[in-house]
Amino acid sequence: MNIVIKRNFLKNTLFYVPYVIYLLYSLINTSFYAKYISSYGKILLLICFLLLIIKEAIDFKLNYREGILVFILILISGYSYIYFGISQSLLPIFIYSARNMDVIKIFRISYRISLFMLLFIILSSYIGIIQNYISYSATRERQYLGFRYALYPSSIFCNIIFLKVYLEKENISWLALGALLIGNYVLFQYTDSRLTFILGLLLLIVSAMTKKIPAIKRLALNRMFLGIFFLAALFSIYFTLNYNYLSDWQANLNEELGGRLGLGYSTLKFYGYGLFGRQLSLVGNGLDEEGFLNTATYDYVDNLYVLILLKAGIIFLIIFLVSMTIIMRKIYRRKDSYLYIIFILLALHGVIDDLILLPQYNSFWLVVGALFVGKNFNSNT
């Protein structure tokens, strides 16, 4: 018995320690604190990788389901390393390693660390430890609040909203809902991240309605949403490839989406796309570690689906969409209405930006392994 307890403690430690390191590094790297840790990035990620390998080496077993999961995640990890970078290539390994862990505990850790780091970075920017960059344009003013891009703090807070609502479900207090609503609105006022604000607001509204009318969560479990990732991808790619700025309604849609259609169209037209991806270095509005803006021509594609098509190719995009549809089907079969709603919103989030690929903006990747192997991680749905 003692041997089993010690073994389980060791396996838990070998997961949670690298996960906390990975999450902290990912969050800090989005802020102006990045310059203090960037030189240690590869070492920290290597340590995380080695600890996870050691964890999996303990009582290593591989059944048919896990074998399929390993194959898919190795493929995704390899693609991610080539086209998106070392940090994102480590996420599939965490997904696999989390398959037999306490998912709710992972979410609680993610929630607490994300909330603490968000407040810590914002406070640091206001007392002058790191800079609070402010960008001005003809129509908007955006404060970066200690982060390297204005969208980062609001996206982190959107993930915090998702985590809190999922952890508490209909038991979430009105006080907590009110605090999240105020926080979401305040960040919107400072960062002007409109679409992210709307997604967080939608989940808060659904959560509030579910507290009063519990039957609503059953209505959300509709089979029509199983293909939401495919629909979001088809919508994004079709309207991007066929964008015509001379069309009034398309120009209006482009404006509502923050210019994403026009930019996606011009970038795809310039670089093209194919079955396989290509290594591209796209220029966005994010700042470097010292707070300087890249002066090269802006060509970054925010839309997740268009970006995957552009950088990773048609094959990887299909693999991604099929995988997400399988995940939606598994959530639907579990009748986990809150998780189903969150993944619907994540699919819509992908139309706005590609940040949901990263763990600091989307903690729900860590549930994928448990879903695939059929682990019962939460019965209160």
CSV table of C-alpha atoms in Angstrom, one decimal:
chain,number,residue,atom,x,y,z
A,1,MET,CA,0.0,0.0,0.0
A,2,ASN,CA,2.8,2.5,0.9
A,3,ILE,CA,4.5,1.7,-2.4
A,4,VAL,CA,1.4,2.4,-4.3
A,5,ILE,CA,0.8,5.7,-2.5
A,6,LYS,CA,4.4,6.8,-3.0
A,7,ARG,CA,4.2,5.9,-6.7
A,8,ASN,CA,1.0,7.9,-7.2
A,9,PHE,CA,2.5,10.8,-5.3
A,10,LEU,CA,5.6,10.7,-7.5
A,11,LYS,CA,3.5,10.5,-10.7
A,12,ASN,CA,1.4,13.5,-9.6
A,13,THR,CA,4.5,15.5,-8.7
A,14,LEU,CA,6.1,14.7,-12.0
A,15,PHE,CA,3.0,16.1,-13.7
A,16,TYR,CA,2.1,19.1,-11.6
A,17,VAL,CA,5.6,20.5,-11.2
A,18,PRO,CA,6.3,20.7,-15.0
A,19,TYR,CA,2.8,22.0,-15.6
A,20,VAL,CA,3.1,24.8,-13.2
A,21,ILE,CA,6.5,25.7,-14.7
A,22,TYR,CA,5.1,25.5,-18.2
A,23,LEU,CA,2.0,27.7,-17.4
A,24,LEU,CA,4.0,30.3,-15.4
A,25,TYR,CA,6.6,30.5,-18.2
A,26,SER,CA,3.9,30.9,-20.8
A,27,LEU,CA,2.1,33.6,-18.9
A,28,ILE,CA,5.3,35.6,-18.0
A,29,ASN,CA,6.5,35.4,-21.6
A,30,THR,CA,3.4,37.3,-22.7
A,31,SER,CA,4.4,40.3,-20.5
A,32,PHE,CA,7.4,42.6,-20.3
A,33,TYR,CA,8.8,40.3,-17.6
A,34,ALA,CA,9.7,38.1,-20.6
A,35,LYS,CA,13.1,39.7,-20.9
A,36,TYR,CA,14.1,38.3,-17.6
A,37,ILE,CA,13.3,34.7,-18.4
A,38,SER,CA,13.6,34.3,-22.2
A,39,SER,CA,17.2,33.1,-22.0
A,40,TYR,CA,16.0,30.2,-19.8
A,41,GLY,CA,13.0,29.3,-21.9
A,42,LYS,CA,14.5,26.3,-23.8
A,43,ILE,CA,16.0,24.9,-20.6
A,44,LEU,CA,12.7,25.2,-18.7
A,45,LEU,CA,10.8,23.5,-21.5
A,46,LEU,CA,13.4,20.8,-21.7
A,47,ILE,CA,13.1,20.2,-17.9
A,48,CYS,CA,9.3,20.0,-18.3
A,49,PHE,CA,9.6,17.5,-21.2
A,50,LEU,CA,12.1,15.2,-19.2
A,51,LEU,CA,9.9,15.2,-16.1
A,52,LEU,CA,6.8,14.2,-18.2
A,53,ILE,CA,8.9,11.4,-19.8
A,54,ILE,CA,9.9,10.1,-16.4
A,55,LYS,CA,6.3,10.2,-15.3
A,56,GLU,CA,5.2,8.1,-18.3
A,57,ALA,CA,8.0,5.6,-17.8
A,58,ILE,CA,6.6,4.7,-14.4
A,59,ASP,CA,4.2,1.8,-14.9
A,60,PHE,CA,4.2,2.4,-18.7
A,61,LYS,CA,1.2,0.7,-20.3
A,62,LEU,CA,-0.3,1.4,-23.7
A,63,ASN,CA,-3.8,0.1,-24.7
A,64,TYR,CA,-5.4,0.5,-28.1
A,65,ARG,CA,-7.1,3.8,-27.3
A,66,GLU,CA,-4.0,5.3,-25.8
A,67,GLY,CA,-2.0,4.1,-28.8
A,68,ILE,CA,-4.2,6.0,-31.2
A,69,LEU,CA,-4.0,9.1,-28.9
A,70,VAL,CA,-0.2,8.8,-28.8
A,71,PHE,CA,0.0,8.6,-32.6
A,72,ILE,CA,-2.2,11.6,-33.2
A,73,LEU,CA,-0.5,13.8,-30.5
A,74,ILE,CA,3.0,12.9,-31.8
A,75,LEU,CA,1.9,13.9,-35.3
A,76,ILE,CA,0.5,17.2,-33.9
A,77,SER,CA,3.5,17.8,-31.7
A,78,GLY,CA,5.8,17.4,-34.7
A,79,TYR,CA,3.8,19.7,-36.9
A,80,SER,CA,3.6,22.3,-34.1
A,81,TYR,CA,7.4,22.2,-33.6
A,82,ILE,CA,8.0,22.8,-37.2
A,83,TYR,CA,5.4,25.5,-37.9
A,84,PHE,CA,4.5,27.1,-34.5
A,85,GLY,CA,7.5,26.7,-32.2
A,86,ILE,CA,8.9,24.6,-29.3
A,87,SER,CA,6.5,25.9,-26.7
A,88,GLN,CA,3.4,24.8,-28.6
A,89,SER,CA,4.9,21.5,-29.5
A,90,LEU,CA,5.1,20.6,-25.8
A,91,LEU,CA,1.3,21.1,-25.3
A,92,PRO,CA,0.3,17.7,-26.9
A,93,ILE,CA,2.7,16.0,-24.5
A,94,PHE,CA,0.9,17.6,-21.6
A,95,ILE,CA,-2.4,16.6,-23.1
A,96,TYR,CA,-1.3,13.0,-23.2
A,97,SER,CA,0.2,13.0,-19.7
A,98,ALA,CA,-3.0,14.6,-18.2
A,99,ARG,CA,-5.2,11.8,-19.4
A,100,ASN,CA,-5.0,10.0,-16.1
A,101,MET,CA,-4.7,13.0,-13.8
A,102,ASP,CA,-7.4,14.9,-11.8
A,103,VAL,CA,-8.6,17.3,-14.5
A,104,ILE,CA,-10.6,19.4,-11.9
A,105,LYS,CA,-7.4,19.9,-9.9
A,106,ILE,CA,-5.5,20.9,-13.1
A,107,PHE,CA,-8.3,23.5,-13.8
A,108,ARG,CA,-8.1,24.8,-10.2
A,109,ILE,CA,-4.4,25.2,-10.4
A,110,SER,CA,-4.7,26.9,-13.8
A,111,TYR,CA,-7.4,29.3,-12.5
A,112,ARG,CA,-5.4,30.4,-9.4
A,113,ILE,CA,-2.1,30.8,-11.3
A,114,SER,CA,-3.7,32.7,-14.2
A,115,LEU,CA,-5.7,35.0,-11.9
A,116,PHE,CA,-2.7,35.8,-9.7
A,117,MET,CA,-0.3,36.4,-12.6
A,118,LEU,CA,-2.8,38.6,-14.4
A,119,LEU,CA,-3.2,40.8,-11.4
A,120,PHE,CA,0.5,40.8,-10.6
A,121,ILE,CA,1.5,41.8,-14.2
A,122,ILE,CA,-1.2,44.6,-14.3
A,123,LEU,CA,-0.2,45.9,-10.9
A,124,SER,CA,3.5,45.8,-11.9
A,125,SER,CA,2.7,48.0,-14.9
A,126,TYR,CA,0.9,50.6,-12.9
A,127,ILE,CA,3.6,51.0,-10.2
A,128,GLY,CA,6.3,51.2,-12.9
A,129,ILE,CA,8.2,47.9,-12.5
A,130,ILE,CA,7.4,47.2,-16.1
A,131,GLN,CA,5.9,49.5,-18.8
A,132,ASN,CA,2.3,50.0,-19.6
A,133,TYR,CA,2.5,50.5,-23.3
A,134,ILE,CA,-0.4,52.5,-24.8
A,135,SER,CA,-1.3,52.5,-28.5
A,136,TYR,CA,-3.3,55.2,-30.2
A,137,SER,CA,-5.2,55.2,-33.5
A,138,ALA,CA,-7.8,57.4,-35.0
A,139,THR,CA,-10.6,55.4,-33.5
A,140,ARG,CA,-9.3,53.7,-30.3
A,141,GLU,CA,-6.8,53.8,-27.5
A,142,ARG,CA,-5.5,50.6,-26.1
A,143,GLN,CA,-3.5,50.0,-22.9
A,144,TYR,CA,-1.4,46.8,-22.9
A,145,LEU,CA,-1.4,46.7,-19.0
A,146,GLY,CA,2.2,45.3,-18.8
A,147,PHE,CA,1.6,42.8,-21.6
A,148,ARG,CA,3.2,42.7,-25.0
A,149,TYR,CA,-0.1,43.1,-26.8
A,150,ALA,CA,-3.5,44.5,-25.7
A,151,LEU,CA,-5.4,41.3,-26.5
A,152,TYR,CA,-3.3,39.2,-24.1
A,153,PRO,CA,-4.8,40.3,-20.7
A,154,SER,CA,-8.4,40.1,-21.9
A,155,SER,CA,-7.8,36.6,-23.5
A,156,ILE,CA,-6.2,35.4,-20.2
A,157,PHE,CA,-9.2,36.8,-18.3
A,158,CYS,CA,-11.6,35.1,-20.8
A,159,ASN,CA,-9.9,31.8,-19.9
A,160,ILE,CA,-10.3,32.6,-16.2
A,161,ILE,CA,-14.1,33.1,-16.8
A,162,PHE,CA,-14.3,29.8,-18.6
A,163,LEU,CA,-12.5,28.0,-15.8
A,164,LYS,CA,-14.5,29.6,-13.0
A,165,VAL,CA,-17.8,28.9,-14.6
A,166,TYR,CA,-16.9,25.3,-15.4
A,167,LEU,CA,-15.5,24.6,-11.9
A,168,GLU,CA,-18.6,26.0,-10.1
A,169,LYS,CA,-21.3,25.4,-12.8
A,170,GLU,CA,-24.8,26.4,-11.5
A,171,ASN,CA,-23.3,26.6,-8.0
A,172,ILE,CA,-21.4,29.7,-8.9
A,173,SER,CA,-22.4,32.6,-6.7
A,174,TRP,CA,-24.0,35.8,-7.9
A,175,LEU,CA,-21.1,37.6,-6.3
A,176,ALA,CA,-18.6,35.7,-8.4
A,177,LEU,CA,-20.6,36.3,-11.5
A,178,GLY,CA,-20.7,40.0,-10.7
A,179,ALA,CA,-17.0,40.1,-10.1
A,180,LEU,CA,-16.2,38.4,-13.3
A,181,LEU,CA,-18.6,40.7,-15.2
A,182,ILE,CA,-17.0,43.8,-13.7
A,183,GLY,CA,-13.5,42.4,-14.4
A,184,ASN,CA,-14.4,41.6,-18.0
A,185,TYR,CA,-15.9,45.1,-18.6
A,186,VAL,CA,-12.9,46.9,-17.0
A,187,LEU,CA,-10.4,45.1,-19.1
A,188,PHE,CA,-12.6,45.8,-22.2
A,189,GLN,CA,-12.5,49.5,-21.3
A,190,TYR,CA,-8.7,49.5,-21.0
A,191,THR,CA,-7.7,47.1,-23.9
A,192,ASP,CA,-10.7,47.6,-26.3
A,193,SER,CA,-10.6,43.9,-27.0
A,194,ARG,CA,-14.2,43.8,-28.1
A,195,LEU,CA,-14.8,40.3,-29.5
A,196,THR,CA,-13.0,38.6,-26.5
A,197,PHE,CA,-15.1,40.6,-24.2
A,198,ILE,CA,-18.3,39.4,-26.0
A,199,LEU,CA,-17.3,35.7,-25.6
A,200,GLY,CA,-16.7,36.1,-21.9
A,201,LEU,CA,-19.9,38.0,-21.5
A,202,LEU,CA,-21.9,35.3,-23.4
A,203,LEU,CA,-20.7,32.5,-21.0
A,204,LEU,CA,-21.5,34.7,-18.0
A,205,ILE,CA,-25.0,35.3,-19.4
A,206,VAL,CA,-25.5,31.6,-20.0
A,207,SER,CA,-24.2,30.8,-16.5
A,208,ALA,CA,-26.6,33.4,-14.9
A,209,MET,CA,-29.6,32.0,-16.9
A,210,THR,CA,-28.7,28.4,-16.0
A,211,LYS,CA,-28.8,29.4,-12.3
A,212,LYS,CA,-32.4,30.6,-12.7
A,213,ILE,CA,-33.5,28.1,-15.4
A,214,PRO,CA,-31.5,24.8,-15.1
A,215,ALA,CA,-33.2,23.3,-18.2
A,216,ILE,CA,-31.2,25.7,-20.4
A,217,LYS,CA,-28.1,23.6,-20.1
A,218,ARG,CA,-30.0,20.7,-21.6
A,219,LEU,CA,-31.0,22.8,-24.6
A,220,ALA,CA,-27.3,23.6,-25.3
A,221,LEU,CA,-26.6,19.9,-25.7
A,222,ASN,CA,-27.7,19.9,-29.3
A,223,ARG,CA,-26.2,17.7,-32.0
A,224,MET,CA,-26.2,20.6,-34.5
A,225,PHE,CA,-23.1,21.9,-32.7
A,226,LEU,CA,-21.0,18.8,-33.1
A,227,GLY,CA,-19.5,20.2,-36.3
A,228,ILE,CA,-19.0,23.7,-35.0
A,229,PHE,CA,-15.2,23.7,-35.6
A,230,PHE,CA,-15.8,22.6,-39.2
A,231,LEU,CA,-18.5,25.3,-39.7
A,232,ALA,CA,-16.2,28.0,-38.1
A,233,ALA,CA,-13.4,26.9,-40.4
A,234,LEU,CA,-15.5,26.9,-43.5
A,235,PHE,CA,-17.0,30.3,-42.7
A,236,SER,CA,-13.5,31.7,-42.0
A,237,ILE,CA,-11.8,30.3,-45.1
A,238,TYR,CA,-14.7,30.8,-47.5
A,239,PHE,CA,-15.2,34.5,-46.6
A,240,THR,CA,-11.5,35.1,-46.5
A,241,LEU,CA,-10.7,33.6,-49.9
A,242,ASN,CA,-13.8,35.3,-51.5
A,243,TYR,CA,-13.4,38.7,-49.8
A,244,ASN,CA,-14.3,41.7,-52.0
A,245,TYR,CA,-13.8,45.1,-50.4
A,246,LEU,CA,-16.1,46.6,-53.0
A,247,SER,CA,-19.0,44.7,-51.6
A,248,ASP,CA,-20.7,46.8,-48.9
A,249,TRP,CA,-21.9,43.9,-46.7
A,250,GLN,CA,-18.5,42.2,-46.9
A,251,ALA,CA,-16.8,45.5,-46.0
A,252,ASN,CA,-19.1,45.8,-43.0
A,253,LEU,CA,-18.5,42.3,-42.0
A,254,ASN,CA,-14.7,42.9,-42.3
A,255,GLU,CA,-15.1,46.0,-40.1
A,256,GLU,CA,-17.0,44.0,-37.4
A,257,LEU,CA,-14.3,41.4,-37.4
A,258,GLY,CA,-11.6,44.0,-36.9
A,259,GLY,CA,-10.3,43.9,-40.5
A,260,ARG,CA,-9.5,40.1,-40.3
A,261,LEU,CA,-11.1,39.3,-43.6
A,262,GLY,CA,-9.2,41.8,-45.6
A,263,LEU,CA,-5.9,41.0,-43.9
A,264,GLY,CA,-6.4,37.3,-44.2
A,265,TYR,CA,-7.2,37.7,-47.9
A,266,SER,CA,-4.1,39.7,-48.7
A,267,THR,CA,-1.8,37.4,-46.7
A,268,LEU,CA,-3.2,34.2,-48.3
A,269,LYS,CA,-3.0,35.9,-51.7
A,270,PHE,CA,0.6,36.8,-51.2
A,271,TYR,CA,1.9,33.5,-49.6
A,272,GLY,CA,-0.6,31.0,-51.0
A,273,TYR,CA,-1.3,27.6,-49.3
A,274,GLY,CA,-0.9,23.9,-50.0
A,275,LEU,CA,-1.3,20.4,-48.7
A,276,PHE,CA,1.7,20.9,-46.4
A,277,GLY,CA,2.7,24.0,-44.5
A,278,ARG,CA,5.6,26.4,-44.7
A,279,GLN,CA,7.7,28.2,-42.1
A,280,LEU,CA,6.6,31.8,-42.1
A,281,SER,CA,7.4,34.7,-39.9
A,282,LEU,CA,4.3,36.9,-39.9
A,283,VAL,CA,4.4,40.4,-38.4
A,284,GLY,CA,1.8,41.4,-35.9
A,285,ASN,CA,1.1,44.3,-33.5
A,286,GLY,CA,2.8,42.6,-30.6
A,287,LEU,CA,5.8,44.2,-29.0
A,288,ASP,CA,9.2,42.6,-28.4
A,289,GLU,CA,10.6,42.0,-24.9
A,290,GLU,CA,11.9,45.6,-24.7
A,291,GLY,CA,8.6,47.2,-25.8
A,292,PHE,CA,9.5,48.0,-29.4
A,293,LEU,CA,7.1,47.4,-32.3
A,294,ASN,CA,8.2,45.6,-35.4
A,295,THR,CA,8.3,48.2,-38.2
A,296,ALA,CA,7.9,45.6,-41.0
A,297,THR,CA,4.7,45.4,-43.0
A,298,TYR,CA,1.8,44.0,-40.8
A,299,ASP,CA,0.6,40.7,-42.3
A,300,TYR,CA,-0.3,38.5,-39.3
A,301,VAL,CA,-3.5,36.5,-39.7
A,302,ASP,CA,-5.5,36.4,-36.5
A,303,ASN,CA,-8.1,33.9,-37.6
A,304,LEU,CA,-7.0,30.5,-36.2
A,305,TYR,CA,-8.4,28.4,-39.1
A,306,VAL,CA,-6.9,30.6,-41.8
A,307,LEU,CA,-3.6,30.7,-40.0
A,308,ILE,CA,-3.4,26.9,-39.7
A,309,LEU,CA,-4.2,26.7,-43.5
A,310,LEU,CA,-1.5,29.2,-44.2
A,311,LYS,CA,1.3,27.9,-42.0
A,312,ALA,CA,0.5,24.2,-41.5
A,313,GLY,CA,-1.4,23.3,-44.7
A,314,ILE,CA,-4.6,21.6,-45.7
A,315,ILE,CA,-3.7,18.1,-44.3
A,316,PHE,CA,-2.9,19.5,-40.8
A,317,LEU,CA,-6.1,21.6,-40.8
A,318,ILE,CA,-8.2,18.6,-41.7
A,319,ILE,CA,-6.5,16.6,-38.9
A,320,PHE,CA,-7.2,19.4,-36.4
A,321,LEU,CA,-10.8,19.8,-37.4
A,322,VAL,CA,-11.5,16.0,-37.4
A,323,SER,CA,-9.9,15.8,-33.9
A,324,MET,CA,-12.0,18.7,-32.6
A,325,THR,CA,-15.1,17.1,-34.0
A,326,ILE,CA,-14.3,13.8,-32.2
A,327,ILE,CA,-13.8,15.8,-29.0
A,328,MET,CA,-17.1,17.5,-29.4
A,329,ARG,CA,-18.8,14.2,-29.9
A,330,LYS,CA,-17.2,12.7,-26.8
A,331,ILE,CA,-18.3,15.7,-24.7
A,332,TYR,CA,-21.8,15.4,-26.2
A,333,ARG,CA,-22.0,11.7,-25.2
A,334,ARG,CA,-20.9,12.6,-21.7
A,335,LYS,CA,-23.8,15.1,-21.5
A,336,ASP,CA,-21.4,17.6,-20.1
A,337,SER,CA,-23.3,20.7,-21.1
A,338,TYR,CA,-20.9,23.3,-19.6
A,339,LEU,CA,-17.9,21.8,-21.3
A,340,TYR,CA,-19.9,21.6,-24.5
A,341,ILE,CA,-20.8,25.3,-24.3
A,342,ILE,CA,-17.2,26.2,-23.6
A,343,PHE,CA,-15.9,24.3,-26.6
A,344,ILE,CA,-18.6,25.9,-28.8
A,345,LEU,CA,-17.3,29.3,-27.6
A,346,LEU,CA,-13.7,28.2,-28.2
A,347,ALA,CA,-14.6,27.3,-31.8
A,348,LEU,CA,-16.0,30.8,-32.2
A,349,HIS,CA,-12.9,32.2,-30.5
A,350,GLY,CA,-10.9,30.7,-33.3
A,351,VAL,CA,-12.6,33.0,-35.8
A,352,ILE,CA,-11.3,36.0,-33.7
A,353,ASP,CA,-7.7,34.9,-33.1
A,354,ASP,CA,-5.3,31.9,-32.8
A,355,LEU,CA,-4.6,32.4,-29.1
A,356,ILE,CA,-6.7,29.4,-28.1
A,357,LEU,CA,-3.8,27.2,-29.3
A,358,LEU,CA,-1.8,28.3,-26.3
A,359,PRO,CA,-2.2,26.9,-22.7
A,360,GLN,CA,-2.2,30.4,-21.0
A,361,TYR,CA,-5.4,31.3,-23.0
A,362,ASN,CA,-7.1,27.9,-23.1
A,363,SER,CA,-6.7,25.5,-20.2
A,364,PHE,CA,-9.3,23.2,-21.7
A,365,TRP,CA,-6.7,21.4,-23.9
A,366,LEU,CA,-5.8,19.5,-20.7
A,367,VAL,CA,-9.2,17.7,-20.7
A,368,VAL,CA,-8.7,16.2,-24.2
A,369,GLY,CA,-6.6,13.2,-23.1
A,370,ALA,CA,-9.1,12.3,-20.3
A,371,LEU,CA,-12.0,12.6,-22.8
A,372,PHE,CA,-10.3,10.3,-25.3
A,373,VAL,CA,-9.5,7.5,-22.9
A,374,GLY,CA,-12.9,7.8,-21.3
A,375,LYS,CA,-11.8,8.9,-17.8
A,376,ASN,CA,-14.7,10.1,-15.6
A,377,PHE,CA,-13.4,13.4,-14.3
A,378,ASN,CA,-16.7,15.1,-13.4
A,379,SER,CA,-20.1,13.8,-12.9
A,380,ASN,CA,-21.8,17.2,-12.1
A,381,THR,CA,-22.7,18.5,-15.5
